[in-house]
Coordinates of C-alpha atoms in Angstrom, one line a residue:
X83 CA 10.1 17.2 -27.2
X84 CA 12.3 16.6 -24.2
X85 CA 8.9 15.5 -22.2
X86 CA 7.4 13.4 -25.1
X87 CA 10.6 11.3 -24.4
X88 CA 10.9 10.5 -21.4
X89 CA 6.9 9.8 -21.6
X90 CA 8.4 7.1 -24.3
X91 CA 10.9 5.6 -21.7
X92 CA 7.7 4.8 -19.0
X93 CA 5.1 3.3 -21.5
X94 CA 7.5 2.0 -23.4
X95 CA 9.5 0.7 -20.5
X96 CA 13.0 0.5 -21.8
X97 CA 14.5 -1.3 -18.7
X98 CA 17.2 -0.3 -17.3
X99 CA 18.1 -3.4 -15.2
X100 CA 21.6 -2.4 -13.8
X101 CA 19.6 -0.6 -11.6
X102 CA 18.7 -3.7 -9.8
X103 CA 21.1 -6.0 -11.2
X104 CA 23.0 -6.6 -7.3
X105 CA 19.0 -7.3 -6.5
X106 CA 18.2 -9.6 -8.7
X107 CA 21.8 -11.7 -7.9
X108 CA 20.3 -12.4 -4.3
X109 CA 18.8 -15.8 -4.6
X110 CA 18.1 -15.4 -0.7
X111 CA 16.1 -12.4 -0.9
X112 CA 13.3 -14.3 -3.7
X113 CA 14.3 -13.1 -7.3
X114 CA 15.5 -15.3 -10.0
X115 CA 19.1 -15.4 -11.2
X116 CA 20.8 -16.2 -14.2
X117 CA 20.2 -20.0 -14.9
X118 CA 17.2 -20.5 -13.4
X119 CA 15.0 -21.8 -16.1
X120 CA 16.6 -24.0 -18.5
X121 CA 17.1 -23.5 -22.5
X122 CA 16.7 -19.8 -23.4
X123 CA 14.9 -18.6 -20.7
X124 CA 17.3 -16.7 -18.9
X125 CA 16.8 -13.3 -20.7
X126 CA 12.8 -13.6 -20.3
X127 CA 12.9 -14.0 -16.9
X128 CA 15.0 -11.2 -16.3
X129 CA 12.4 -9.3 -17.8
X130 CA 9.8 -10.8 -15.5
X131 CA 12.0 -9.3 -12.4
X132 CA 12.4 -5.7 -13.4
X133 CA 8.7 -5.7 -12.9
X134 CA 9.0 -6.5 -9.7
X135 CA 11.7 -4.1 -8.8
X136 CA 9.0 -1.3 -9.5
X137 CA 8.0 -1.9 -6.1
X138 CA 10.7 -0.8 -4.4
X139 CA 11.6 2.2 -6.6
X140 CA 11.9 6.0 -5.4
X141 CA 13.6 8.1 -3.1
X142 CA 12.5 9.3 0.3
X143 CA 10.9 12.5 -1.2
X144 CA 9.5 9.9 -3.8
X145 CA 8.3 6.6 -1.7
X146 CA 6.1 9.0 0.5
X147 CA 3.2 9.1 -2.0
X148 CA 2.9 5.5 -1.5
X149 CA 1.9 6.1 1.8
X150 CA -1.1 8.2 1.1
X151 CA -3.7 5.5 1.7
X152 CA -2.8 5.9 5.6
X153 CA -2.6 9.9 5.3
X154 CA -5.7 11.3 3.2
X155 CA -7.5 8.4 5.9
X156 CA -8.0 8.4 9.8
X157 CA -5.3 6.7 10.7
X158 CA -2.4 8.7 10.2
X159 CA -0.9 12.4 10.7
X160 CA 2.1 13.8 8.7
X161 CA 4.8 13.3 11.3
X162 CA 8.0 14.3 12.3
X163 CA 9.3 17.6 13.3
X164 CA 6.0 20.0 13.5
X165 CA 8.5 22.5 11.6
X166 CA 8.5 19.7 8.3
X167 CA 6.1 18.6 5.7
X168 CA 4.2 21.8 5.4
X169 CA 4.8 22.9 8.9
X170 CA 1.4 24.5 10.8
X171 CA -0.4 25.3 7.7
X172 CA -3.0 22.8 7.2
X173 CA -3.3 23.1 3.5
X174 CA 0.7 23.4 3.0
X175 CA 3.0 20.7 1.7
X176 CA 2.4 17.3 3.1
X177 CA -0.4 18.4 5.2
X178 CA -2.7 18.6 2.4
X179 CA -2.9 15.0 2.3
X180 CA -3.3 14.4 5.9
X181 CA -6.2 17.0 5.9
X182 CA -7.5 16.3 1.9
X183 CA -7.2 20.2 1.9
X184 CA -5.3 22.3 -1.0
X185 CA -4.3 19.5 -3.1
X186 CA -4.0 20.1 -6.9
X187 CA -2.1 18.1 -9.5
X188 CA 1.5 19.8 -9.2
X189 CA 2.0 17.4 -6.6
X190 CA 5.1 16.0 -7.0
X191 CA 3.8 12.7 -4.8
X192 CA 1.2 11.8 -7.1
X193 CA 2.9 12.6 -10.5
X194 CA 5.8 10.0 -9.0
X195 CA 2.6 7.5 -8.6
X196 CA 1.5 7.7 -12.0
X197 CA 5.1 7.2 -13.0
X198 CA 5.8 4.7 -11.1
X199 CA 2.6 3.3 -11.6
X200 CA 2.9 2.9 -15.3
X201 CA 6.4 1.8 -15.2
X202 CA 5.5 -1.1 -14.0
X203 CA 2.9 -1.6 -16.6
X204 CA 5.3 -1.0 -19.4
X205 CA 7.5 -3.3 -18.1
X206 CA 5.1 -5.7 -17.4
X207 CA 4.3 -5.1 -20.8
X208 CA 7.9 -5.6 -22.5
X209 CA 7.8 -8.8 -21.1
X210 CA 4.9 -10.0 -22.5
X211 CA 5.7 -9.2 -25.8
X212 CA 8.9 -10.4 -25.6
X213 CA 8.8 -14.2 -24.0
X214 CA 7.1 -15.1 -27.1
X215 CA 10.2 -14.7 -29.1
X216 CA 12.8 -16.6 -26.7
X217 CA 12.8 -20.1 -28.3
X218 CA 13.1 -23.3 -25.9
X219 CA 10.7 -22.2 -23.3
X220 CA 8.7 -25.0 -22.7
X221 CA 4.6 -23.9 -22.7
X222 CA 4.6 -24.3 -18.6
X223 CA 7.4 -21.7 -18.1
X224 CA 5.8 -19.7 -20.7
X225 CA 2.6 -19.6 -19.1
X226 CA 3.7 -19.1 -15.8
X227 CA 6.0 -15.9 -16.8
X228 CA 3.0 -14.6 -18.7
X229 CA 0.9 -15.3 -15.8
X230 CA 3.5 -13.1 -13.6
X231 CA 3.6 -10.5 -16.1
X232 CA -0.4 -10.2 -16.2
X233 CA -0.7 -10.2 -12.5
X234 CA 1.9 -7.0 -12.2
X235 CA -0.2 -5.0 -14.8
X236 CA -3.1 -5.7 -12.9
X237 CA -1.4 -4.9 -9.8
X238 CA -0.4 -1.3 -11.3
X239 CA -3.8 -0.7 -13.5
X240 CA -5.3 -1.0 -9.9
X241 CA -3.4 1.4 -8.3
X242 CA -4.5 3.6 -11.3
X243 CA -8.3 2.6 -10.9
X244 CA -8.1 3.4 -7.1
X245 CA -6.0 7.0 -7.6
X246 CA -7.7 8.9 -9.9
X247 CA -10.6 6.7 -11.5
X248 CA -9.1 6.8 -14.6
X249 CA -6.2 6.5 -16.9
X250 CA -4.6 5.3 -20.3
X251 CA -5.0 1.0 -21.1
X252 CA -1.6 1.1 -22.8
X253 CA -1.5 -1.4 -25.9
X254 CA 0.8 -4.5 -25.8
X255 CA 2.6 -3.2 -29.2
X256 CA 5.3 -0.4 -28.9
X257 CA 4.3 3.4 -29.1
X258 CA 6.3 5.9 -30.9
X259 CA 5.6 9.2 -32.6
X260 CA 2.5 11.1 -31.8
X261 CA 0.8 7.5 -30.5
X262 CA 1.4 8.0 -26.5
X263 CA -0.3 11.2 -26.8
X264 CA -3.6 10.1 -28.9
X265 CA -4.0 7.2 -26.2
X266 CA -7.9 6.8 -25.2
X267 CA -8.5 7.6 -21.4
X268 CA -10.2 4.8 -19.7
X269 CA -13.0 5.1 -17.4
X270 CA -13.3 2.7 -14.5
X271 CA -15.3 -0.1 -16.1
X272 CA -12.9 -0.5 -18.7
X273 CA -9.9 -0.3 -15.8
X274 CA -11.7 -3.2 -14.3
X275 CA -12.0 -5.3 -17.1
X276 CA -8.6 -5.3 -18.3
X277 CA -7.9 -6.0 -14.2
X278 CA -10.0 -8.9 -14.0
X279 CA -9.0 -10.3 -17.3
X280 CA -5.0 -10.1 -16.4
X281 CA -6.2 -11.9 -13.3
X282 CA -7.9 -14.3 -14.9
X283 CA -4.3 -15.2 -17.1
X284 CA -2.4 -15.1 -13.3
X285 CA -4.5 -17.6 -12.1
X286 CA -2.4 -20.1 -14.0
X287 CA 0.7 -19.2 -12.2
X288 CA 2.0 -21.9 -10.0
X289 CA 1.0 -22.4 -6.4
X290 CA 3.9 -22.6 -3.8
X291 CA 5.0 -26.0 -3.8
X292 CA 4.7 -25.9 -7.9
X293 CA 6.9 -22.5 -7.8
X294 CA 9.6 -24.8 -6.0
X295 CA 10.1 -26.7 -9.0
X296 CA 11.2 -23.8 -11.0
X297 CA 12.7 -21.3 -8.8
X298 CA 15.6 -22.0 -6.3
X299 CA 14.0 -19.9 -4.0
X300 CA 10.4 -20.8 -4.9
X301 CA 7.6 -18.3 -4.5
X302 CA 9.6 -16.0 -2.5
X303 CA 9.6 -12.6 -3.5
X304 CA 7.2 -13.0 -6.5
X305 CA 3.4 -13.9 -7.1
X306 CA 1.9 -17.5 -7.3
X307 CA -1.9 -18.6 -8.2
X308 CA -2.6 -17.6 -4.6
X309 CA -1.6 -13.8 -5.4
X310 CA -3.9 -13.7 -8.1
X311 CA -6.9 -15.3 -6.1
X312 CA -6.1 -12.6 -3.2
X313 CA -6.2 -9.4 -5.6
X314 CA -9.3 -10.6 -7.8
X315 CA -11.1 -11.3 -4.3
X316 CA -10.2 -7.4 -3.4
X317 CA -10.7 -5.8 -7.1
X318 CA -14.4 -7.6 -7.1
X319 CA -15.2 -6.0 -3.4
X320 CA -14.1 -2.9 -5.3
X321 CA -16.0 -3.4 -8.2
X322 CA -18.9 -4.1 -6.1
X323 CA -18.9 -0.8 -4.6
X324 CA -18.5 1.1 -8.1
X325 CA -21.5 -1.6 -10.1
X326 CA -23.7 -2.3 -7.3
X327 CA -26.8 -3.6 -9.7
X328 CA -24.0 -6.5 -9.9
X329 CA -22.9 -6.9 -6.8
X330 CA -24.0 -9.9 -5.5
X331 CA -22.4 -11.6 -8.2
X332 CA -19.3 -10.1 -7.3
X333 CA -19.6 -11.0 -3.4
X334 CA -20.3 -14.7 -3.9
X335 CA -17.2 -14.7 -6.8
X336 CA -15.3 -13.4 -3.6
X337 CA -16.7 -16.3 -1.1
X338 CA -16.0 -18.8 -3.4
X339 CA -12.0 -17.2 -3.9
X340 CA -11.3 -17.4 0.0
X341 CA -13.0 -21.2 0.2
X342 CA -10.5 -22.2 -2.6
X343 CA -7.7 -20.4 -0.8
X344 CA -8.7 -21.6 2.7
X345 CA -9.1 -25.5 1.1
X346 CA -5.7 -24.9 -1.0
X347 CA -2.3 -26.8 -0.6
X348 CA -0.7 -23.4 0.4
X349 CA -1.5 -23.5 4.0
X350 CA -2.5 -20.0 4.4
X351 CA -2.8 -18.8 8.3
X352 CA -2.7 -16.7 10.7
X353 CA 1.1 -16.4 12.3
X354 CA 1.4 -14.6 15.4
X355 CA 1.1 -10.8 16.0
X356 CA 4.2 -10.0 17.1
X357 CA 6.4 -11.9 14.3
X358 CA 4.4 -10.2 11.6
X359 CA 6.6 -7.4 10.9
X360 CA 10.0 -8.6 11.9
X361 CA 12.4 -11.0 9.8
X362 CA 11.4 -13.9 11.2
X363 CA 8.0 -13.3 9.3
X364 CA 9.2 -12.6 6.2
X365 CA 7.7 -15.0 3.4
X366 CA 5.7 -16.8 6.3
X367 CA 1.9 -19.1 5.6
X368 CA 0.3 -15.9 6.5
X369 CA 2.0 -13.9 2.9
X370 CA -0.1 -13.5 0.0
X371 CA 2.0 -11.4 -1.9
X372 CA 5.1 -10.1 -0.6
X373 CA 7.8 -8.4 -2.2
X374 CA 11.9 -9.1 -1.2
X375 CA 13.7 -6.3 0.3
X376 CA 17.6 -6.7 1.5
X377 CA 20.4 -4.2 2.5
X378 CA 23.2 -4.1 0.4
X379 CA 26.0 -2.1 0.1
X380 CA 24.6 -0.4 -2.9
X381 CA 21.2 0.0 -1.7
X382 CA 19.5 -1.7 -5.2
X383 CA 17.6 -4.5 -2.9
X384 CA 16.4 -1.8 -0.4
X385 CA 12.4 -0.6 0.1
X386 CA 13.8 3.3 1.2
X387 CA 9.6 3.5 2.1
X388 CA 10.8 2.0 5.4
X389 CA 13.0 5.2 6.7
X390 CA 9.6 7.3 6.2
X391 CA 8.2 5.0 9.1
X392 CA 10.9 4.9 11.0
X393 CA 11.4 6.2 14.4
X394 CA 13.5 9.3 14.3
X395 CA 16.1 9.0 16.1
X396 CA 17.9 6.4 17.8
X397 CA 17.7 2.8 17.4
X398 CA 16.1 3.4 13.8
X399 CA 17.5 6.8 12.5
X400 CA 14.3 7.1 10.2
X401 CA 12.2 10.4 9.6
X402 CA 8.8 9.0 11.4
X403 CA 6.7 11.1 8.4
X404 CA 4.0 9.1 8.7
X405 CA 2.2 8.6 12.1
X406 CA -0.3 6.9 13.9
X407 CA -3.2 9.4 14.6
X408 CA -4.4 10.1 17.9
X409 CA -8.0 8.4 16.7
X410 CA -6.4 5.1 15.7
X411 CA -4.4 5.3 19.2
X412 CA -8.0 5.3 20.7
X413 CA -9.5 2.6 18.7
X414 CA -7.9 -0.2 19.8
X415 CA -10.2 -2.7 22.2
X416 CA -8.9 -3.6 25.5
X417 CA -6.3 -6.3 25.6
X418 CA -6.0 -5.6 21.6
X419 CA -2.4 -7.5 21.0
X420 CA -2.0 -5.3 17.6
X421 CA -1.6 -2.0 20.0
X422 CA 1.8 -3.0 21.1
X423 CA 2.8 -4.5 18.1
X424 CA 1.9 -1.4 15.5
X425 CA 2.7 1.7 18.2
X426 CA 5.9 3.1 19.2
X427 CA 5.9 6.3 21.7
X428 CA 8.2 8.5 22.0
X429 CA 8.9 11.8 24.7
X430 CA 5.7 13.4 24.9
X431 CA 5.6 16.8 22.9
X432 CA 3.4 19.6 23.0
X433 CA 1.8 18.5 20.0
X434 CA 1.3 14.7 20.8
X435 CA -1.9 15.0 21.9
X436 CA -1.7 12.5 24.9
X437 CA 0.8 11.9 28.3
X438 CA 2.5 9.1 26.2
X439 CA 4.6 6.6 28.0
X440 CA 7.9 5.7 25.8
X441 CA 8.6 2.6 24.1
X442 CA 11.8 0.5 24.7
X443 CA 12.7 -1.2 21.4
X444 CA 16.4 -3.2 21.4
X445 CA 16.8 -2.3 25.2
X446 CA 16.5 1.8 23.5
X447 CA 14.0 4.1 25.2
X448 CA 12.3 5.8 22.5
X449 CA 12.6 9.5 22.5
X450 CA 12.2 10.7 19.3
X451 CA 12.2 14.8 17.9
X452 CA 12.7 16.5 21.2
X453 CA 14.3 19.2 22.3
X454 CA 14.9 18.7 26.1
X455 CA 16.2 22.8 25.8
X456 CA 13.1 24.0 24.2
X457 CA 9.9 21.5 25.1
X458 CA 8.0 24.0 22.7
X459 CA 9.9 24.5 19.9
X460 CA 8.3 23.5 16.4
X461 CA 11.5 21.1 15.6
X462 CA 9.9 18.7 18.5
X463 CA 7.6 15.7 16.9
X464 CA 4.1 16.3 15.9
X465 CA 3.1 13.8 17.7
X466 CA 6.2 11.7 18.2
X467 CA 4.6 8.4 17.8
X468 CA 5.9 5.5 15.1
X469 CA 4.6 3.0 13.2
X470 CA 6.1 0.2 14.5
X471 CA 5.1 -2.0 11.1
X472 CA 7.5 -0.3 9.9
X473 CA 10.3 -0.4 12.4
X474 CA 13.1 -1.9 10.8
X475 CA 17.1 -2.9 11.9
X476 CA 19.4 0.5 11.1
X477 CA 21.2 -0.4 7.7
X478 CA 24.8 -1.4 8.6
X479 CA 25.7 -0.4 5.1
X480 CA 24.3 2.5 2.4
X481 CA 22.7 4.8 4.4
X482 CA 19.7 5.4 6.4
X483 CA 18.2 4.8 3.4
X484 CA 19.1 1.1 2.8
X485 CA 16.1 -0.6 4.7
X486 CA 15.9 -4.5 3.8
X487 CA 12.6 -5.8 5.3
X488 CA 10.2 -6.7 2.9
X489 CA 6.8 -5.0 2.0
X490 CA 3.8 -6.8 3.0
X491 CA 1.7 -6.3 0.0
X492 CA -1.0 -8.9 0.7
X493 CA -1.9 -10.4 4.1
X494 CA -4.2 -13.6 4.9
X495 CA -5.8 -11.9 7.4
X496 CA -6.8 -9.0 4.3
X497 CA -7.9 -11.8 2.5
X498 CA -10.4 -13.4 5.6
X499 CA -11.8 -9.9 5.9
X500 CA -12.6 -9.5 2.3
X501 CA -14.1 -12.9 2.6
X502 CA -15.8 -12.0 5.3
X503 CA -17.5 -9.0 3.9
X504 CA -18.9 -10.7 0.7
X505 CA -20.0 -13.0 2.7
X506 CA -22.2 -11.2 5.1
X507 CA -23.5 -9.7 2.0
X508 CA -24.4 -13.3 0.4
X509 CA -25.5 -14.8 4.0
X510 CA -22.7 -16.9 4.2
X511 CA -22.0 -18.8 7.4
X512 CA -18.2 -18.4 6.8
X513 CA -18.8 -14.5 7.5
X514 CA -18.6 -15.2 11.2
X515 CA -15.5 -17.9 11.2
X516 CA -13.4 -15.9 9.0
X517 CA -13.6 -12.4 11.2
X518 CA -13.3 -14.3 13.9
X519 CA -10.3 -15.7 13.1
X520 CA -8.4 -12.5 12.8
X521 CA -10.3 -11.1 16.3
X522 CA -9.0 -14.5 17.8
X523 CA -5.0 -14.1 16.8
X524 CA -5.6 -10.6 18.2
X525 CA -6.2 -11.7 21.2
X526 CA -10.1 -10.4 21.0
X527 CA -13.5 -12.4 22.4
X528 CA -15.7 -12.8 19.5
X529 CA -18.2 -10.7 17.7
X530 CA -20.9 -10.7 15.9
X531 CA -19.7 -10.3 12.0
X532 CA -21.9 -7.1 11.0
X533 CA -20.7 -5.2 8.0
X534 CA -19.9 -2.1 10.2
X535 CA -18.0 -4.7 12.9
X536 CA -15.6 -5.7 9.8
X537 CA -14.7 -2.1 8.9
X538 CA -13.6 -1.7 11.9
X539 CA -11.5 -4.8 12.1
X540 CA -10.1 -4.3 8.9
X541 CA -9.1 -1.1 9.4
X542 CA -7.3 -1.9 13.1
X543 CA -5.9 -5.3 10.7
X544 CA -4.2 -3.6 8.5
X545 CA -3.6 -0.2 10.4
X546 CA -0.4 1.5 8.4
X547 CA -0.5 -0.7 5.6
X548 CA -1.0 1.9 3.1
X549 CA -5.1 0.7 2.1
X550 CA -7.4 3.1 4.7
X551 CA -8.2 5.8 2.6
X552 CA -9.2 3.1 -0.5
X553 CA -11.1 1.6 1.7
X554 CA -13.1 4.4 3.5
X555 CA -14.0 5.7 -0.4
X556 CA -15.3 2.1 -1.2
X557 CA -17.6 2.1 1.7
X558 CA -18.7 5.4 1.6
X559 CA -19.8 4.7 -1.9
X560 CA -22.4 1.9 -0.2
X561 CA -22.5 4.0 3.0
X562 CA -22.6 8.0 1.8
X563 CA -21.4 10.1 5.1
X564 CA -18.8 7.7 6.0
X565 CA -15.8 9.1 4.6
X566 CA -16.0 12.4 5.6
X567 CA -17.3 11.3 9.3
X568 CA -14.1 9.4 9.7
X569 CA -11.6 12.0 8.3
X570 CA -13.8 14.8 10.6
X571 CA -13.1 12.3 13.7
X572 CA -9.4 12.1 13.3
X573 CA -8.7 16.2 13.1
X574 CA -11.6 16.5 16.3
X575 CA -9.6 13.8 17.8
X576 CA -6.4 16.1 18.0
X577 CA -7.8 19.0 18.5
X578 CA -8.9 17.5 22.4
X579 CA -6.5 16.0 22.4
X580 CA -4.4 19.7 22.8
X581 CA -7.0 21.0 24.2
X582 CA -6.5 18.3 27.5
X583 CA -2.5 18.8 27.4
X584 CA -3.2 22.7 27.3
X585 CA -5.6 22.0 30.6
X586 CA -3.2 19.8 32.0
X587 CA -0.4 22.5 31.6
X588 CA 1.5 20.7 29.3
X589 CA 1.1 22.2 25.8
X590 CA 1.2 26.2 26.1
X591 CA -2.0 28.2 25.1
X592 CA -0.3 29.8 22.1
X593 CA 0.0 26.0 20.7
X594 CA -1.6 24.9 17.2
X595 CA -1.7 21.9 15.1
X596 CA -1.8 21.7 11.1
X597 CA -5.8 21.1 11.3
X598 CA -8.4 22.4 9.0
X599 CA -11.1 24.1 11.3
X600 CA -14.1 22.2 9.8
X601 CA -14.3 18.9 8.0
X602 CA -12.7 18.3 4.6
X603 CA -13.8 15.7 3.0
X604 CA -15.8 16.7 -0.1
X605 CA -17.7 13.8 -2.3
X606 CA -17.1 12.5 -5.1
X607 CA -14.1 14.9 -5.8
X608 CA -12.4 13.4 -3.0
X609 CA -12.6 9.6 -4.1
X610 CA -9.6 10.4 -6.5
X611 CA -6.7 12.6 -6.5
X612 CA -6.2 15.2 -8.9
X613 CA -4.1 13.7 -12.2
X614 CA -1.1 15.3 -12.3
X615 CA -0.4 18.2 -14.4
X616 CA 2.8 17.1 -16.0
X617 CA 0.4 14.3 -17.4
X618 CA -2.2 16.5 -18.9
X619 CA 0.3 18.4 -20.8
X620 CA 1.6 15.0 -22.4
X621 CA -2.0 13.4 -23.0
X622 CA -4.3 14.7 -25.2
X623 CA -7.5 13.1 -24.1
X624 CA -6.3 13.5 -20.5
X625 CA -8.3 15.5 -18.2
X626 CA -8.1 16.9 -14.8
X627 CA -10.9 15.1 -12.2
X628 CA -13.8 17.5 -11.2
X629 CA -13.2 19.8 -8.4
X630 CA -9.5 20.4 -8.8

């Protein structure tokens, strides 16, 4: 009965919002306070921010399942320590994501997912059936905080679509009893429907110079018409993949999307590469959607998914869990700006593959997990190279865990590359101008906008940012081989990679890495993850995906 509860508390989404209360007071940081809408509204939008705050929820242990778009992918490893995260088993612990081998659905990281995942729906859903009864709204600030609530759901539903292919449309009306349990399961098409049609209610949220006339801090921290435009371009490339008798529907939808957004009052651009990431980039004309972040004594307004990325050791004291692979090291063009700009080296270790020369980041030489008295002891990093996306000031208050900077969710530049895609696919001369665009910031000559040439960008583009594995199941839907080819490259690429510091006398012979010994990738039971156990037990219609 105990489980049936607390399966209550998520769909139902009873909101605890002490939890971020010392958030939510932070008019700086992009969230609404108390008297920001006149009349009633006060309570309602209050509402409207919890959902928001489901962004930035979860411990350390919790936060590094959001990262598994970079790990089950080729561009990351499961860093830190080679002695952590599953240590030189390949199909132990963390590793099992880097190497898509052994995973089942007692993962912990993917049962915090669904959670977390359908939190935020119930939320979203609260407030929907809620601002309807507040009385002195006027039909404007109605419409805009239902257009906020819809565009979270569809957010979430998303994430559900994209993780396991599947899951429960939860009905606007409260559950109780027997009624959680009894839900339908919904297959992708039905997933994409309710997506699109949420989207279609967020499009009537304000733009950014409208969201100035109702929040003191505008569209800072929250979602505006733009957001909406940016995901619905994304979901349809998606779609398009998973219905491809419609896709060319779907692909001029998505030209059309970026036109409006290019010819828009919101200015979107490109800012420079290396102000991306820091705080002077926060909220800039390049954000789409972008959720506030800030250190405070408590730790409520922090995003703790930041110490995961963080260099270990000094200046950053984070755990560097998730690392740059060796084959997105090597994929970088010549005179590529991003390299710089989304790689930090530490010492060279045994197991980093490559002689690396150290960063210096705030006049610190990076040195990582190394043990200067044992060079080949498994607490040294595996591979001792950070994501520097993800390098953020050390919290001066709360802990290690108290990272402000705020998480990227959506990027002009993702948004160009969708654009560009769809429109290769409909002939569109803006194919070429918009991959350009990104190649140009980069600091790239230009190419010629093929569909294989804007994988490749995109993937470099938005390197770390939590989307690569998505992404290589979409295209290998359209592309079958594609997937597994890429995955297979990343484990051959650190297995030379020992192999040249073993010649070189710098790794000893004895020396492993966590590395399956052939390739992993098995289709279509790796285009989802398992559904997590906990879940099935609750569900009665719930099933586990094939092949776990």
């Amino acid at each position: 009965m105990k489980r049936i509860t607390i399966y209550l508390s998520i769909l139902a989404a009873g909101l605890s919002l002490s939890s971020c209360d010392g958030f939510l007071d932070q008019p700086a940081q992009g969230q609404m306070t108390e008297g920001d809408f006149l009349g009633n509204s006060n309570s309602a939008a209050s509402l409207t921010n919890s959902i928001y705050a489901t962004y930035r929820e979860g411990s350390t242990y919790e936060t590094t399942g959001s990262w598994i778009g970079d790990l089950c992918s080729d561009n990351a490893l499961r860093g830190s320590s080679m002695s952590d995260g599953g240590g030189t088993i390949y199909n132990n612990g963390t590793n099992q994501f880097q190497n898509l081998s052994g995973l089942t659905g007692s993962s912990a990281f993917l049962n915090w997912l669904w959670l977390n995942a359908y939190t935020g729906i119930g939320r979203a859903n609260t407030a929907l059936r809620t601002i309807d009864t507040f009385e002195g709204l006027a039909p404007r600030q109605k419409e805009i905080l239902q257009g906020e609530a819809c565009f979270n759901r569809a957010w979430f539903y998303f994430v559900v679509l994209k993780l396991w292919g599947k899951g429960p449309i939860v009905p606007l009306e409260t559950l109780s009893g027997a009624e959680p349990a009894a839900l339908k399961i919904s297959d992708r098409t039905a997933l994409y429907d309710t997506i699109v049609a949420d989207l279609q209610i967020a499009l009537k949220m304000p733009d950014k110079a409208e969201s100035a006339k109702w929040y003191p801090t505008s569209w800072y921290g929250r979602a505006h018409k733009g957001s909406a435009q940016g995901l619905l371009a994304k979901v349809l490339l998606y779609r398009a993949a998973d219905d491809p008798a419609n896709a060319m529907q779907y692909y001029q939808q998505i030209v059309q999307i970026v036109k409006d957004m290019e010819s828009s009052t919101d200015g979107y651009d490109l800012i420079a590469v290396d102000n991306i990431f820091t705080k002077a980039g926060e909220y800039s004309v390049e954000s789409v959607f972008e959720i506030g972040a800030a250190s405070f004594t408590t730790s409520d307004g922090a995003y703790q998914g930041w110490q995961l990325l963080g260099t270990r050791g000094e200046p950053n004291w984070g755990w560097g869990y998730i690392a740059p692979s060796l084959n997105l090291v090597q994929s970088y063009e010549p005179g590529d700006k991003r390299k710089d700009n989304d790689i930090i080296y530490g010492k060279t270790t045994i197991y980093s593959g490559m002689v690396q020369t150290q960063s210096v980041i705030d006049g610190t030489t990076i040195i990582g997990a190394y043990s200067e008295s044992d060079p080949n002891s498994v607490s040294n990093g595996y591979p001792n190279r950070f994501c520097r996306k993800g390098y953020q000031p050390r919290p001066v208050v709360g802990g290690n865990e108290n990272y402000g900077g705020n998480i990227r969710m959506m990027r002009w530049a993702e948004v160009l590359l969708i654009g560009a895609e769809a429109a290769v696919r409909t002939g569109d001369a803006k194919a070429s101008t918009w991959y350009n665009a990104v190649r140009t910031r980069a600091g790239l000559a230009s190419k010629e906008p093929t569909l294989e040439n804007i994988w490749e960008e995109k993937r470099i583009e938005l390197s770390m940012e939590r989307d690569r594995y998505f992404d290589l199941v979409r295209i290998d839907k359209m592309q079958p081989g594609y997937f597994a080819a890429k995955v297979w490259a990343k484990i051959q690429s650190e297995q030379q990679g020992l192999e040249e510091m073993k010649a070189q006398g710098l790794a000893p012979a004895s020396t492993t890495l966590p590395l399956p010994p052939a390739s992993p990738v098995v289709v279509p039971k790796n285009y989802v993850m398992p559904v997590p156990n906990e879940q099935i037990l609750l569900m009665n219609n719930l099933k586990q995906n094939d092949g776990y």
